[in-house]
Amino acid sequence: RLSVGDLALTASARHDDNDGVFDDADTWRIGAAYNISPAFRFRASAGEGVKNPTFTELFGFYPGSFVGNPDLEPETSSSWEIGFDHVHGPFDVSLTYFEAELENEIYTSYAPPLFLATPMNRTGESERSGVEGAFGWTISETLRLNASATKIDSTSDSGIQEIRVPEWTGSVSVDWQSATVEGMRAGFALDYVGTQLDTDFGTFTTVSLGDYLLASGTFEYPVTERFAVTLRGENLFDVRVDDVFGYHAPGATALIGVKLR
């Protein structure tokens, strides 16, 4: 790390000594941020990554349903982003543009006639790009509002939209803390996930999963300096959530607990 006046630079490198199955791997990441003014900052970063196949993907075997692939290659990725942050009184905003490419993506192939599942490497590149915006408002010493939204364009190596990657996501949250009772706080959040594609493995066709809006809330009350009671609610509107075709996420959920410091 290096800081010179309004300029901050970061750099890191990693070496993976893979003894045996895979070649050694070298990955890196660099970043820079520059304060154009006390209220405005410009930033950029780029890097690479690598992920080796899992033991199950390589050697797993379930008769009649799954056969591992010992010839799998590690997944490799490269990405970069550019953005800015701005602060104006109680408000702060940020905007980021990003791109990423994934090579040798591991996916599951189904071979007829028995439709045995086998992990394979895609031959081309999977690409993602998008824009993310965030907004914050410190309403008072005890109350803050945060909001964010992301738009992602994703394509597989065959040029079609990737499954289980919604084009739009967003969230809004409000956090409050008591000015008179130390440690008492509450929060409420709305999280939006847009429509996304998935595969119906019963018919091997592409289906569309509907969008949904999740509401959640939290509350914490300190009984003593070391002991607090917590309450958390998830999916408060009890909406139907499908992130994987055929598997529904839990409905409305309430949890009560304690916290000991």
GROMACS .gro file of C-alpha atoms in nm:
model
  261
    1ARG     CA    1   0.000   0.000   0.000
    2LEU     CA    2   0.120   0.351  -0.081
    3SER     CA    3  -0.038   0.688  -0.001
    4VAL     CA    4   0.098   1.010  -0.148
    5GLY     CA    5  -0.111   1.315  -0.080
    6ASP     CA    6  -0.456   1.254  -0.229
    7LEU     CA    7  -0.345   0.941  -0.415
    8ALA     CA    8  -0.371   0.590  -0.264
    9LEU     CA    9  -0.235   0.280  -0.440
   10THR     CA   10  -0.271  -0.088  -0.352
   11ALA     CA   11  -0.120  -0.399  -0.508
   12SER     CA   12  -0.118  -0.766  -0.414
   13ALA     CA   13  -0.002  -1.093  -0.566
   14ARG     CA   14  -0.061  -1.457  -0.482
   15HIS     CA   15   0.121  -1.776  -0.582
   16ASP     CA   16  -0.048  -2.115  -0.552
   17ASP     CA   17   0.197  -2.406  -0.545
   18ASN     CA   18  -0.026  -2.687  -0.671
   19ASP     CA   19   0.161  -3.008  -0.603
   20GLY     CA   20   0.033  -3.268  -0.846
   21VAL     CA   21  -0.292  -3.231  -1.040
   22PHE     CA   22  -0.283  -2.866  -1.153
   23ASP     CA   23  -0.020  -2.621  -1.273
   24ASP     CA   24   0.100  -2.355  -1.032
   25ALA     CA   25  -0.106  -2.036  -1.047
   26ASP     CA   26  -0.012  -1.668  -1.011
   27THR     CA   27  -0.286  -1.409  -0.956
   28TRP     CA   28  -0.276  -1.036  -0.883
   29ARG     CA   29  -0.488  -0.733  -0.801
   30ILE     CA   30  -0.414  -0.360  -0.824
   31GLY     CA   31  -0.617  -0.056  -0.725
   32ALA     CA   32  -0.598   0.320  -0.710
   33ALA     CA   33  -0.805   0.599  -0.554
   34TYR     CA   34  -0.763   0.973  -0.596
   35ASN     CA   35  -0.935   1.245  -0.395
   36ILE     CA   36  -1.017   1.511  -0.652
   37SER     CA   37  -1.162   1.720  -0.369
   38PRO     CA   38  -1.258   1.659  -0.004
   39ALA     CA   39  -1.603   1.553  -0.125
   40PHE     CA   40  -1.519   1.365  -0.447
   41ARG     CA   41  -1.309   1.050  -0.494
   42PHE     CA   42  -1.225   0.860  -0.812
   43ARG     CA   43  -1.126   0.491  -0.794
   44ALA     CA   44  -1.036   0.197  -1.018
   45SER     CA   45  -0.915  -0.160  -0.974
   46ALA     CA   46  -0.835  -0.472  -1.175
   47GLY     CA   47  -0.736  -0.827  -1.096
   48GLU     CA   48  -0.731  -1.197  -1.174
   49GLY     CA   49  -0.851  -1.506  -0.991
   50VAL     CA   50  -0.839  -1.885  -1.013
   51LYS     CA   51  -1.053  -2.164  -0.866
   52ASN     CA   52  -0.957  -2.530  -0.877
   53PRO     CA   53  -1.226  -2.798  -0.925
   54THR     CA   54  -1.356  -2.963  -0.610
   55PHE     CA   55  -1.274  -3.321  -0.513
   56THR     CA   56  -1.632  -3.426  -0.592
   57GLU     CA   57  -1.620  -3.262  -0.937
   58LEU     CA   58  -1.300  -3.450  -1.011
   59PHE     CA   59  -1.362  -3.792  -0.861
   60GLY     CA   60  -1.719  -3.808  -0.731
   61PHE     CA   61  -1.920  -4.112  -0.837
   62TYR     CA   62  -2.287  -4.191  -0.778
   63PRO     CA   63  -2.399  -4.490  -0.988
   64GLY     CA   64  -2.667  -4.396  -1.237
   65SER     CA   65  -2.662  -4.023  -1.162
   66PHE     CA   66  -2.315  -3.859  -1.137
   67VAL     CA   67  -1.966  -3.930  -1.270
   68GLY     CA   68  -1.666  -3.709  -1.185
   69ASN     CA   69  -1.426  -3.570  -1.444
   70PRO     CA   70  -1.055  -3.596  -1.350
   71ASP     CA   71  -0.959  -3.396  -1.663
   72LEU     CA   72  -1.122  -3.071  -1.546
   73GLU     CA   73  -0.917  -2.751  -1.570
   74PRO     CA   74  -0.928  -2.474  -1.306
   75GLU     CA   75  -1.161  -2.180  -1.368
   76THR     CA   76  -0.982  -1.849  -1.428
   77SER     CA   77  -1.126  -1.499  -1.419
   78SER     CA   78  -1.022  -1.142  -1.491
   79SER     CA   79  -1.214  -0.831  -1.391
   80TRP     CA   80  -1.190  -0.454  -1.364
   81GLU     CA   81  -1.404  -0.172  -1.231
   82ILE     CA   82  -1.410   0.205  -1.228
   83GLY     CA   83  -1.619   0.440  -1.018
   84PHE     CA   84  -1.651   0.745  -0.797
   85ASP     CA   85  -1.775   0.840  -0.449
   86HIS     CA   86  -1.925   1.175  -0.355
   87VAL     CA   87  -2.022   1.320  -0.018
   88HIS     CA   88  -2.243   1.626   0.021
   89GLY     CA   89  -2.348   1.707   0.374
   90PRO     CA   90  -2.561   1.421   0.509
   91PHE     CA   91  -2.575   1.256   0.165
   92ASP     CA   92  -2.329   1.020  -0.002
   93VAL     CA   93  -2.351   0.857  -0.344
   94SER     CA   94  -2.136   0.616  -0.542
   95LEU     CA   95  -2.145   0.478  -0.895
   96THR     CA   96  -1.942   0.184  -1.027
   97TYR     CA   97  -1.905   0.022  -1.368
   98PHE     CA   98  -1.756  -0.328  -1.383
   99GLU     CA   99  -1.665  -0.604  -1.628
  100ALA     CA  100  -1.558  -0.965  -1.571
  101GLU     CA  101  -1.462  -1.261  -1.789
  102LEU     CA  102  -1.460  -1.626  -1.681
  103GLU     CA  103  -1.268  -1.894  -1.870
  104ASN     CA  104  -1.298  -2.273  -1.832
  105GLU     CA  105  -1.624  -2.227  -1.641
  106ILE     CA  106  -1.729  -2.557  -1.484
  107TYR     CA  107  -2.084  -2.663  -1.561
  108THR     CA  108  -2.283  -2.987  -1.540
  109SER     CA  109  -2.340  -3.181  -1.861
  110TYR     CA  110  -2.618  -3.439  -1.893
  111ALA     CA  111  -2.544  -3.717  -2.139
  112PRO     CA  112  -2.823  -3.930  -2.290
  113PRO     CA  113  -2.964  -4.190  -2.279
  114LEU     CA  114  -2.933  -4.220  -1.900
  115PHE     CA  115  -2.867  -3.848  -1.848
  116LEU     CA  116  -2.564  -3.904  -1.628
  117ALA     CA  117  -2.442  -3.576  -1.478
  118THR     CA  118  -2.075  -3.497  -1.547
  119PRO     CA  119  -1.883  -3.173  -1.476
  120MET     CA  120  -1.727  -3.016  -1.787
  121ASN     CA  121  -1.530  -2.702  -1.878
  122ARG     CA  122  -1.695  -2.456  -2.114
  123THR     CA  123  -1.487  -2.397  -2.426
  124GLY     CA  124  -1.544  -2.022  -2.451
  125GLU     CA  125  -1.565  -1.724  -2.218
  126SER     CA  126  -1.854  -1.623  -1.993
  127GLU     CA  127  -1.886  -1.245  -1.963
  128ARG     CA  128  -2.052  -1.011  -1.716
  129SER     CA  129  -2.075  -0.635  -1.706
  130GLY     CA  130  -2.289  -0.390  -1.521
  131VAL     CA  131  -2.346  -0.075  -1.323
  132GLU     CA  132  -2.401  -0.043  -0.949
  133GLY     CA  133  -2.523   0.269  -0.774
  134ALA     CA  134  -2.554   0.338  -0.402
  135PHE     CA  135  -2.707   0.621  -0.199
  136GLY     CA  136  -2.688   0.703   0.171
  137TRP     CA  137  -2.862   0.967   0.383
  138THR     CA  138  -2.776   1.034   0.747
  139ILE     CA  139  -3.113   1.173   0.844
  140SER     CA  140  -3.013   1.238   1.205
  141GLU     CA  141  -2.769   1.115   1.466
  142THR     CA  142  -2.993   0.813   1.522
  143LEU     CA  143  -3.141   0.743   1.179
  144ARG     CA  144  -2.982   0.648   0.845
  145LEU     CA  145  -3.119   0.544   0.506
  146ASN     CA  146  -2.926   0.334   0.251
  147ALA     CA  147  -3.026   0.229  -0.099
  148SER     CA  148  -2.854   0.052  -0.386
  149ALA     CA  149  -2.934  -0.090  -0.730
  150THR     CA  150  -2.738  -0.309  -0.971
  151LYS     CA  151  -2.791  -0.392  -1.339
  152ILE     CA  152  -2.598  -0.690  -1.477
  153ASP     CA  153  -2.564  -0.813  -1.834
  154SER     CA  154  -2.437  -1.172  -1.835
  155THR     CA  155  -2.373  -1.408  -2.126
  156SER     CA  156  -2.246  -1.764  -2.137
  157ASP     CA  157  -1.986  -1.892  -2.384
  158SER     CA  158  -2.267  -1.960  -2.631
  159GLY     CA  159  -2.381  -1.597  -2.621
  160ILE     CA  160  -2.708  -1.647  -2.431
  161GLN     CA  161  -2.805  -1.505  -2.092
  162GLU     CA  162  -2.662  -1.700  -1.801
  163ILE     CA  163  -2.905  -1.882  -1.575
  164ARG     CA  164  -2.967  -1.769  -1.214
  165VAL     CA  165  -2.822  -1.421  -1.276
  166PRO     CA  166  -3.100  -1.159  -1.240
  167GLU     CA  167  -3.061  -0.851  -1.456
  168TRP     CA  168  -3.180  -0.619  -1.178
  169THR     CA  169  -3.129  -0.628  -0.801
  170GLY     CA  170  -3.175  -0.356  -0.542
  171SER     CA  171  -3.223  -0.282  -0.175
  172VAL     CA  172  -3.343  -0.012   0.064
  173SER     CA  173  -3.276  -0.016   0.437
  174VAL     CA  174  -3.341   0.209   0.735
  175ASP     CA  175  -3.136   0.177   1.054
  176TRP     CA  176  -3.220   0.342   1.385
  177GLN     CA  177  -3.040   0.351   1.719
  178SER     CA  178  -3.171   0.499   2.039
  179ALA     CA  179  -3.029   0.826   2.163
  180THR     CA  180  -3.129   0.752   2.521
  181VAL     CA  181  -3.085   0.373   2.561
  182GLU     CA  182  -2.734   0.266   2.464
  183GLY     CA  183  -2.740  -0.046   2.251
  184MET     CA  184  -3.106  -0.036   2.153
  185ARG     CA  185  -3.141  -0.042   1.777
  186ALA     CA  186  -3.380  -0.145   1.502
  187GLY     CA  187  -3.371  -0.188   1.127
  188PHE     CA  188  -3.598  -0.255   0.831
  189ALA     CA  189  -3.496  -0.357   0.479
  190LEU     CA  190  -3.650  -0.430   0.139
  191ASP     CA  191  -3.452  -0.641  -0.109
  192TYR     CA  192  -3.557  -0.677  -0.472
  193VAL     CA  193  -3.446  -0.957  -0.707
  194GLY     CA  194  -3.557  -0.931  -1.069
  195THR     CA  195  -3.660  -1.205  -1.309
  196GLN     CA  196  -3.397  -1.463  -1.400
  197LEU     CA  197  -3.362  -1.771  -1.615
  198ASP     CA  198  -3.314  -2.128  -1.498
  199THR     CA  199  -3.331  -2.482  -1.635
  200ASP     CA  200  -3.621  -2.721  -1.581
  201PHE     CA  201  -3.434  -3.050  -1.552
  202GLY     CA  202  -3.758  -3.242  -1.591
  203THR     CA  203  -3.797  -3.126  -1.951
  204PHE     CA  204  -3.451  -2.971  -2.010
  205THR     CA  205  -3.607  -2.643  -2.116
  206THR     CA  206  -3.529  -2.287  -2.009
  207VAL     CA  207  -3.781  -2.130  -1.773
  208SER     CA  208  -3.820  -1.783  -1.623
  209LEU     CA  209  -3.823  -1.732  -1.246
  210GLY     CA  210  -4.038  -1.442  -1.130
  211ASP     CA  211  -3.912  -1.137  -0.948
  212TYR     CA  212  -3.977  -1.087  -0.578
  213LEU     CA  213  -3.948  -0.834  -0.297
  214LEU     CA  214  -3.826  -0.948   0.044
  215ALA     CA  215  -3.891  -0.754   0.364
  216SER     CA  216  -3.689  -0.808   0.681
  217GLY     CA  217  -3.660  -0.643   1.018
  218THR     CA  218  -3.438  -0.653   1.325
  219PHE     CA  219  -3.462  -0.524   1.682
  220GLU     CA  220  -3.217  -0.540   1.970
  221TYR     CA  221  -3.284  -0.437   2.329
  222PRO     CA  222  -3.009  -0.435   2.595
  223VAL     CA  223  -3.129  -0.578   2.926
  224THR     CA  224  -2.791  -0.513   3.090
  225GLU     CA  225  -2.454  -0.392   2.969
  226ARG     CA  226  -2.362  -0.749   2.876
  227PHE     CA  227  -2.696  -0.908   2.790
  228ALA     CA  228  -2.938  -0.819   2.509
  229VAL     CA  229  -3.252  -0.968   2.355
  230THR     CA  230  -3.273  -0.981   1.975
  231LEU     CA  231  -3.566  -1.022   1.739
  232ARG     CA  232  -3.537  -1.084   1.365
  233GLY     CA  233  -3.801  -1.132   1.098
  234GLU     CA  234  -3.736  -1.255   0.743
  235ASN     CA  235  -3.964  -1.258   0.440
  236LEU     CA  236  -4.219  -1.065   0.642
  237PHE     CA  237  -4.470  -1.049   0.355
  238ASP     CA  238  -4.449  -1.429   0.310
  239VAL     CA  239  -4.384  -1.401  -0.063
  240ARG     CA  240  -4.291  -1.697  -0.281
  241VAL     CA  241  -3.917  -1.702  -0.354
  242ASP     CA  242  -3.765  -1.914  -0.634
  243ASP     CA  243  -3.390  -1.881  -0.690
  244VAL     CA  244  -3.363  -2.237  -0.822
  245PHE     CA  245  -3.644  -2.392  -1.026
  246GLY     CA  246  -3.838  -2.644  -0.817
  247TYR     CA  247  -3.697  -2.531  -0.481
  248HIS     CA  248  -3.890  -2.275  -0.279
  249ALA     CA  249  -3.711  -2.065  -0.019
  250PRO     CA  250  -3.862  -2.037   0.333
  251GLY     CA  251  -4.169  -1.824   0.388
  252ALA     CA  252  -4.222  -1.576   0.671
  253THR     CA  253  -3.982  -1.647   0.956
  254ALA     CA  254  -3.944  -1.500   1.306
  255LEU     CA  255  -3.642  -1.561   1.529
  256ILE     CA  256  -3.582  -1.448   1.885
  257GLY     CA  257  -3.245  -1.478   2.056
  258VAL     CA  258  -3.006  -1.342   2.312
  259LYS     CA  259  -2.666  -1.179   2.281
  260LEU     CA  260  -2.399  -1.198   2.549
  261ARG     CA  261  -2.107  -0.956   2.538
   0.00000   0.00000   0.00000
